[in-house]
């Protein structure tokens, strides 16, 4: 993959182009339930891309939005937002470009991992307590260009991020429970969560975490069809267009940002995924979308967007924010936990029977 004049491999840096079925970074691939000819040696060894580990709620590496160590972030930078009750956490893309995984040991009483694969643009968070507190690392291998995680404690099981479970090794067949995440601009996340914590630039590693530190050149341009590892690209959408995907048993639903963005400040779009009604909130300035169950206390709700980027339900007249909270603090919509953002080219590879939502229905 040529990006900014530099040959990049893995999901961060490297020096040789991967080859399908190449080196296994020392992992045993004998009992994989995924085709091993779709595995690629990313050009870095296991842990060559260092995950961040051991973060807790009182950690001085988690700071407020006005802290000096949060100054590397510009308002337009993307963050992965998580909300536990009234406790908010932002994990910036800028950090995960270089680390891909952050293991949180205790935040709001939860143990979880937040992950980003820059090659597939996929952002997912996993409940680590459901797999006995597994600490995830970067294996150095890719599956269909996607991050292949491994459990650093036992070192053999491999977990493709977008498969959301172990597909090689001792834990093969074990699925991960997902936590809902919202990807949006740092400026918008701060606006709706002024008391948020955010991962600071003091990671213990020498990296450039400002936007100019993005190591992939123009790789994420929507129409850029260059991939590290060649796979068929569905040409119904631009290959690197971002989308909100909802995986379900029948293949899921892809909701492209280019379809959501009709020039309005915000939109509330009703869709059906897996036979269930879902409302998708989109905010243009935040460059973000999230899916929710449109119901409170058993009462179905319908929504419209306001000119200031908020949402109003027709039944109670309450105003709601992009992260599904009523402004008066009286309620919060249930997010679709499995919904996540990715680049278009990767989504149908992992959800081959996906439906594609368009503004024309």
XYZ file of C-alpha atoms in Angstrom, residues 217-340:
124
model
C -1.137 9.315 3.592
C -4.320 9.416 1.494
C -5.304 5.811 2.261
C -8.625 6.829 3.852
C -9.778 8.984 0.908
C -13.259 7.617 0.044
C -12.410 6.726 -3.560
C -8.953 5.282 -2.829
C -9.129 1.595 -3.815
C -5.600 0.689 -2.738
C -5.450 -2.078 -0.128
C -2.561 -3.785 1.594
C -3.982 -7.215 0.750
C -6.065 -7.523 -2.419
C -9.636 -8.678 -1.909
C -12.695 -8.209 -4.138
C -14.259 -4.772 -3.671
C -18.020 -4.343 -3.949
C -18.391 -1.361 -6.272
C -21.826 -0.243 -5.083
C -20.197 2.370 -2.837
C -16.793 4.134 -2.743
C -14.333 1.669 -1.143
C -13.269 3.851 1.799
C -16.635 5.497 2.421
C -17.507 5.313 6.117
C -20.693 3.605 7.153
C -22.605 2.569 10.225
C -23.055 -1.189 10.089
C -25.511 -3.284 12.079
C -24.560 -6.990 11.946
C -27.412 -9.456 12.377
C -27.857 -13.153 11.613
C -29.262 -12.542 8.144
C -26.244 -10.474 7.092
C -26.828 -7.085 8.604
C -27.437 -3.602 7.300
C -24.949 -1.057 5.959
C -25.881 2.619 6.263
C -23.385 4.743 4.278
C -22.534 8.198 5.530
C -22.837 9.488 1.977
C -26.503 8.482 1.985
C -27.170 9.910 5.437
C -25.581 13.236 4.507
C -28.210 15.015 2.424
C -26.903 18.462 3.374
C -29.067 18.760 6.486
C -27.520 19.576 9.834
C -28.979 16.376 11.268
C -31.289 13.506 10.356
C -33.286 10.823 12.152
C -33.745 7.834 9.839
C -35.963 4.845 10.570
C -34.608 1.484 9.372
C -35.213 -2.204 10.023
C -32.336 -4.520 10.987
C -32.875 -8.157 11.858
C -36.617 -7.633 11.884
C -36.410 -4.904 14.532
C -37.150 -1.229 14.181
C -34.144 1.044 14.634
C -33.677 4.801 14.471
C -30.357 6.170 13.253
C -29.266 9.628 14.405
C -26.889 11.479 12.078
C -25.175 14.797 12.760
C -23.277 16.396 9.890
C -20.952 18.590 11.967
C -20.101 15.666 14.253
C -19.543 13.440 11.196
C -21.152 10.701 13.220
C -24.134 8.360 13.385
C -25.509 5.899 15.902
C -28.413 3.425 16.004
C -30.977 3.180 18.803
C -34.091 1.260 19.781
C -36.866 3.878 19.343
C -38.694 3.135 22.565
C -38.849 4.403 26.154
C -40.706 2.533 28.928
C -42.499 0.429 26.324
C -43.669 3.460 24.360
C -42.602 3.553 20.705
C -41.134 6.883 19.632
C -40.707 8.590 16.289
C -38.146 11.322 15.733
C -37.358 14.349 13.629
C -34.177 16.409 13.498
C -33.845 20.057 14.456
C -31.811 22.767 12.734
C -29.339 22.893 15.618
C -28.379 19.241 15.201
C -30.610 17.796 17.927
C -33.552 15.389 17.690
C -37.137 15.663 18.928
C -39.553 12.803 19.510
C -43.114 13.317 18.374
C -44.699 11.601 21.373
C -43.246 13.545 24.335
C -41.595 16.532 22.648
C -38.302 15.882 24.411
C -35.060 16.925 22.734
C -32.300 14.318 22.326
C -28.572 14.445 21.629
C -26.568 12.384 19.127
C -25.592 9.952 21.887
C -29.242 9.155 22.630
C -29.776 11.176 25.819
C -32.757 13.401 26.555
C -31.540 16.952 27.188
C -33.646 17.210 30.337
C -31.870 14.178 31.755
C -35.036 12.140 32.043
C -34.173 9.243 29.752
C -31.664 7.557 27.490
C -32.371 5.486 24.418
C -31.000 1.953 24.283
C -28.166 1.885 21.743
C -27.743 -1.025 19.354
C -24.663 -2.523 21.010
C -23.437 -4.308 17.902
C -23.513 -1.272 15.588
C -20.100 -0.023 14.528
